[in-house]
mmCIF file of C-alpha atoms in Angstrom:
data_model
loop_
_atom_site.group_PDB
_atom_site.id
_atom_site.type_symbol
_atom_site.label_atom_id
_atom_site.label_comp_id
_atom_site.label_asym_id
_atom_site.label_seq_id
_atom_site.Cartn_x
_atom_site.Cartn_y
_atom_site.Cartn_z
ATOM 1 C CA GLN A 611 171.418 -13.022 55.643
ATOM 2 C CA VAL A 612 168.706 -12.112 58.243
ATOM 3 C CA ARG A 613 166.789 -9.004 57.664
ATOM 4 C CA GLN A 614 165.291 -7.316 60.659
ATOM 5 C CA ALA A 615 161.621 -5.476 60.118
ATOM 6 C CA SER A 616 159.474 -3.922 62.550
ATOM 7 C CA ARG A 617 156.402 -1.819 62.373
ATOM 8 C CA ILE A 618 154.496 -0.191 65.008
ATOM 9 C CA LEU A 619 150.850 -1.208 64.576
ATOM 10 C CA LYS A 620 148.657 2.103 65.103
ATOM 11 C CA GLY A 621 145.172 0.979 65.392
ATOM 12 C CA SER A 622 141.918 1.823 66.825
ATOM 13 C CA ALA A 623 143.292 1.288 70.403
ATOM 14 C CA THR A 624 146.832 1.425 71.968
ATOM 15 C CA ASN A 625 148.948 -0.932 74.240
ATOM 16 C CA GLY A 626 148.310 -4.480 72.382
ATOM 17 C CA HIS A 627 149.536 -7.000 74.884
ATOM 18 C CA GLN A 628 148.635 -10.114 73.370
ATOM 19 C CA SER A 629 148.649 -11.181 69.725
ATOM 20 C CA ALA A 630 148.226 -14.039 67.341
ATOM 21 C CA TRP A 631 149.024 -14.649 63.616
ATOM 22 C CA SER A 632 147.186 -16.833 61.132
ATOM 23 C CA GLN A 633 149.634 -18.932 59.258
ATOM 24 C CA THR A 634 146.757 -19.478 56.466
ATOM 25 C CA THR A 635 145.547 -15.891 56.007
ATOM 26 C CA GLY A 636 148.547 -13.700 57.200
ATOM 27 C CA LYS A 637 146.163 -11.528 59.295
ATOM 28 C CA ILE A 638 147.164 -10.646 62.726
ATOM 29 C CA ALA A 639 144.703 -10.259 65.812
ATOM 30 C CA VAL A 640 145.900 -7.907 68.690
ATOM 31 C CA ALA A 641 144.380 -7.556 71.969
ATOM 32 C CA THR A 642 144.130 -4.120 73.027
ATOM 33 C CA SER A 643 143.991 -2.168 76.289
ATOM 34 C CA THR A 644 140.616 -1.049 75.537
ATOM 35 C CA ARG A 645 139.246 -4.684 75.681
ATOM 36 C CA THR A 646 138.778 -5.023 72.181
ATOM 37 C CA ILE A 647 140.442 -7.321 69.212
ATOM 38 C CA ASP A 648 141.951 -5.798 66.542
ATOM 39 C CA ILE A 649 142.161 -7.765 63.217
ATOM 40 C CA TRP A 650 145.289 -6.231 61.152
ATOM 41 C CA ASN A 651 145.546 -7.054 57.229
ATOM 42 C CA ARG A 652 148.119 -9.148 56.143
ATOM 43 C CA ALA A 653 150.872 -6.040 55.401
ATOM 44 C CA GLY A 654 150.059 -4.894 58.828
ATOM 45 C CA THR A 655 148.708 -1.433 57.513
ATOM 46 C CA LYS A 656 145.308 -1.194 58.266
ATOM 47 C CA VAL A 657 142.797 -2.582 61.013
ATOM 48 C CA GLU A 658 140.205 -4.397 59.053
ATOM 49 C CA ARG A 659 137.778 -5.144 61.843
ATOM 50 C CA THR A 660 137.588 -4.674 65.582
ATOM 51 C CA LEU A 661 135.796 -7.155 67.850
ATOM 52 C CA PRO A 662 134.359 -6.206 71.239
ATOM 53 C CA THR A 663 134.836 -8.474 74.019
ATOM 54 C CA HIS A 664 133.211 -8.916 77.342
ATOM 55 C CA SER A 665 134.831 -7.300 80.488
ATOM 56 C CA GLY A 666 138.209 -8.154 81.632
ATOM 57 C CA TRP A 667 141.555 -8.572 79.996
ATOM 58 C CA ILE A 668 142.463 -10.747 77.074
ATOM 59 C CA PHE A 669 144.685 -13.532 78.086
ATOM 60 C CA LYS A 670 145.393 -15.216 75.052
ATOM 61 C CA LEU A 671 144.282 -15.542 71.398
ATOM 62 C CA ALA A 672 144.625 -18.458 69.034
ATOM 63 C CA TRP A 673 143.730 -18.690 65.126
ATOM 64 C CA SER A 674 142.176 -21.935 64.077
ATOM 65 C CA SER A 675 144.745 -23.492 61.363
ATOM 66 C CA ASP A 676 142.240 -22.547 58.535
ATOM 67 C CA GLY A 677 142.295 -19.042 59.593
ATOM 68 C CA THR A 678 138.324 -18.950 59.805
ATOM 69 C CA LYS A 679 138.036 -18.665 63.454
ATOM 70 C CA LEU A 680 139.808 -16.804 66.378
ATOM 71 C CA ALA A 681 139.620 -17.903 69.865
ATOM 72 C CA CYS A 682 140.006 -15.458 72.712
ATOM 73 C CA ALA A 683 140.567 -16.339 76.234
ATOM 74 C CA ASN A 684 139.256 -13.573 78.577
ATOM 75 C CA GLY A 685 138.676 -14.269 82.491
ATOM 76 C CA ASN A 686 136.843 -17.694 82.997
ATOM 77 C CA ARG A 687 135.551 -17.790 79.099
ATOM 78 C CA VAL A 688 136.563 -18.646 75.988
ATOM 79 C CA THR A 689 135.017 -16.752 72.933
ATOM 80 C CA ILE A 690 135.025 -17.997 69.351
ATOM 81 C CA TRP A 691 134.685 -15.500 66.748
ATOM 82 C CA LYS A 692 134.537 -15.439 62.788
ATOM 83 C CA PRO A 693 136.796 -12.325 62.400
ATOM 84 C CA ALA A 694 135.871 -12.231 58.631
ATOM 85 C CA THR A 695 132.367 -11.243 59.497
ATOM 86 C CA GLY A 696 132.933 -10.085 63.111
ATOM 87 C CA THR A 697 130.355 -12.550 64.187
ATOM 88 C CA LYS A 698 130.611 -14.302 67.697
ATOM 89 C CA VAL A 699 130.202 -18.043 67.142
ATOM 90 C CA GLN A 700 130.094 -19.350 70.654
ATOM 91 C CA GLU A 701 131.042 -18.138 74.203
ATOM 92 C CA ILE A 702 132.019 -21.218 76.215
ATOM 93 C CA LYS A 703 132.344 -20.791 80.275
ATOM 94 C CA ALA A 704 135.599 -22.607 81.383
ATOM 95 C CA GLY A 705 134.793 -22.878 85.103
ATOM 96 C CA SER A 706 135.329 -20.528 87.913
ATOM 97 C CA LYS A 707 139.236 -19.844 87.231
ATOM 98 C CA SER A 708 141.011 -17.584 84.878
ATOM 99 C CA VAL A 709 141.860 -19.228 81.545
ATOM 100 C CA HIS A 710 145.689 -18.921 80.683
ATOM 101 C CA GLY A 711 146.350 -20.885 77.566
ATOM 102 C CA ILE A 712 143.997 -21.964 74.586
ATOM 103 C CA ALA A 713 145.044 -23.912 71.416
ATOM 104 C CA TRP A 714 142.989 -25.529 68.623
ATOM 105 C CA SER A 715 143.387 -29.498 67.641
ATOM 106 C CA PRO A 716 145.005 -29.662 64.261
ATOM 107 C CA ASP A 717 141.617 -30.608 62.677
ATOM 108 C CA ASN A 718 140.158 -27.416 64.337
ATOM 109 C CA ALA A 719 137.339 -29.846 65.887
ATOM 110 C CA ARG A 720 138.349 -29.303 69.566
ATOM 111 C CA LEU A 721 139.522 -26.463 71.304
ATOM 112 C CA ALA A 722 141.436 -26.802 74.672
ATOM 113 C CA ALA A 723 142.015 -24.519 77.442
ATOM 114 C CA THR A 724 144.571 -24.311 80.642
ATOM 115 C CA SER A 725 143.217 -22.705 83.803
ATOM 116 C CA ASP A 726 144.600 -22.060 87.240
ATOM 117 C CA GLY A 727 144.118 -25.117 89.670
ATOM 118 C CA GLY A 728 145.864 -27.472 86.794
ATOM 119 C CA ILE A 729 142.944 -27.878 84.896
ATOM 120 C CA VAL A 730 142.730 -28.543 81.153
ATOM 121 C CA LYS A 731 139.319 -28.732 79.300
ATOM 122 C CA ILE A 732 138.669 -29.877 75.792
ATOM 123 C CA TRP A 733 135.761 -28.792 73.948
ATOM 124 C CA ASP A 734 133.832 -29.998 70.812
ATOM 125 C CA VAL A 735 133.689 -26.507 68.789
ATOM 126 C CA THR A 736 130.788 -27.617 66.821
ATOM 127 C CA ASN A 737 128.137 -27.875 69.661
ATOM 128 C CA GLY A 738 130.284 -26.499 72.749
ATOM 129 C CA GLY A 739 129.938 -29.597 74.713
ATOM 130 C CA GLU A 740 132.983 -30.404 76.788
ATOM 131 C CA ILE A 741 134.755 -33.708 75.704
ATOM 132 C CA LEU A 742 137.362 -33.921 78.621
ATOM 133 C CA THR A 743 138.493 -32.622 81.854
ATOM 134 C CA ILE A 744 142.052 -33.147 82.852
ATOM 135 C CA ARG A 745 142.723 -32.528 86.582
ATOM 136 C CA ALA A 746 146.477 -32.337 87.014
ATOM 137 C CA ASP A 747 145.991 -31.377 90.594
ATOM 138 C CA ALA A 748 148.474 -30.835 93.523
ATOM 139 C CA GLN A 749 148.801 -34.770 93.938
ATOM 140 C CA LYS A 750 150.714 -34.916 90.731
ATOM 141 C CA GLY A 751 152.673 -31.747 91.690
ATOM 142 C CA ILE A 752 151.090 -29.250 89.129
ATOM 143 C CA LYS A 753 149.078 -26.483 90.359
ATOM 144 C CA SER A 754 148.945 -24.150 87.484
ATOM 145 C CA MET A 755 149.274 -24.282 83.699
ATOM 146 C CA THR A 756 150.374 -21.656 81.790
ATOM 147 C CA SER A 757 150.344 -22.711 78.074
ATOM 148 C CA LEU A 758 149.474 -25.594 75.945
ATOM 149 C CA SER A 759 149.725 -26.861 72.233
ATOM 150 C CA TRP A 760 148.411 -29.868 70.370
ATOM 151 C CA HIS A 761 150.737 -32.256 68.585
ATOM 152 C CA PRO A 762 150.408 -31.652 64.891
ATOM 153 C CA LYS A 763 149.776 -35.365 64.056
ATOM 154 C CA LYS A 764 149.266 -37.119 67.170
ATOM 155 C CA ASN A 765 146.320 -36.932 69.734
ATOM 156 C CA LEU A 766 148.305 -35.226 72.244
ATOM 157 C CA LEU A 767 148.370 -32.198 74.191
ATOM 158 C CA ALA A 768 151.573 -30.427 75.905
ATOM 159 C CA THR A 769 151.065 -28.205 78.701
ATOM 160 C CA GLY A 770 153.771 -25.756 80.298
ATOM 161 C CA HIS A 771 153.642 -25.419 83.987
ATOM 162 C CA GLY A 772 155.636 -22.598 86.127
ATOM 163 C CA LEU A 773 159.268 -23.741 86.968
ATOM 164 C CA GLY A 774 159.932 -25.185 83.711
ATOM 165 C CA LEU A 775 157.506 -28.247 83.999
ATOM 166 C CA CYS A 776 156.089 -29.761 80.755
ATOM 167 C CA CYS A 777 153.632 -32.653 80.673
ATOM 168 C CA ALA A 778 152.298 -34.588 77.434
ATOM 169 C CA TRP A 779 148.613 -35.873 78.037
ATOM 170 C CA HIS A 780 146.527 -37.782 75.902
ATOM 171 C CA ALA A 781 143.726 -35.837 74.371
ATOM 172 C CA GLU A 782 141.028 -38.529 74.565
ATOM 173 C CA THR A 783 141.542 -40.095 77.808
ATOM 174 C CA GLY A 784 143.466 -37.371 79.631
ATOM 175 C CA LYS A 785 146.127 -39.960 80.692
ATOM 176 C CA LEU A 786 149.554 -38.487 81.638
ATOM 177 C CA ILE A 787 151.895 -39.589 79.280
ATOM 178 C CA TRP A 788 155.049 -37.696 80.418
ATOM 179 C CA ARG A 789 156.341 -35.041 82.520
#
């Protein structure tokens, strides 16, 4: 038997257009039309904290698997927050193109982002250093990547593209495994 439940989250701002649910803490992050991020409690009854962001729309939110950090893709930047304290940990400039997808590695040590132009970048989150850039340029027939995710156990990234194309990449070498 399936029970359907829904709740309208009425917080500090309206028209949330991106959200991410922490599997560890149960908290929900919602990007708002006022370009802030509301962090909701586990029950979805109260905004515990509102995080300010820089200008521009928030394209994607992603919690670390331990629930202690939240990554926010906003324009050509990725900002990492500690929502429990409201502290901005890091801001990474992802290049000149808009970021469309972000994903944490299973061990939370790396963060990957996709952007226009068929580019994936991977950073070490302890120091913000770029580890790898994967250029899936027009020669490979990939011009834009809209989503990505890490394999839960292997060092692989899956990227989603327009027209239903999906690719797998080795996250250390950048080698295209399959498409």
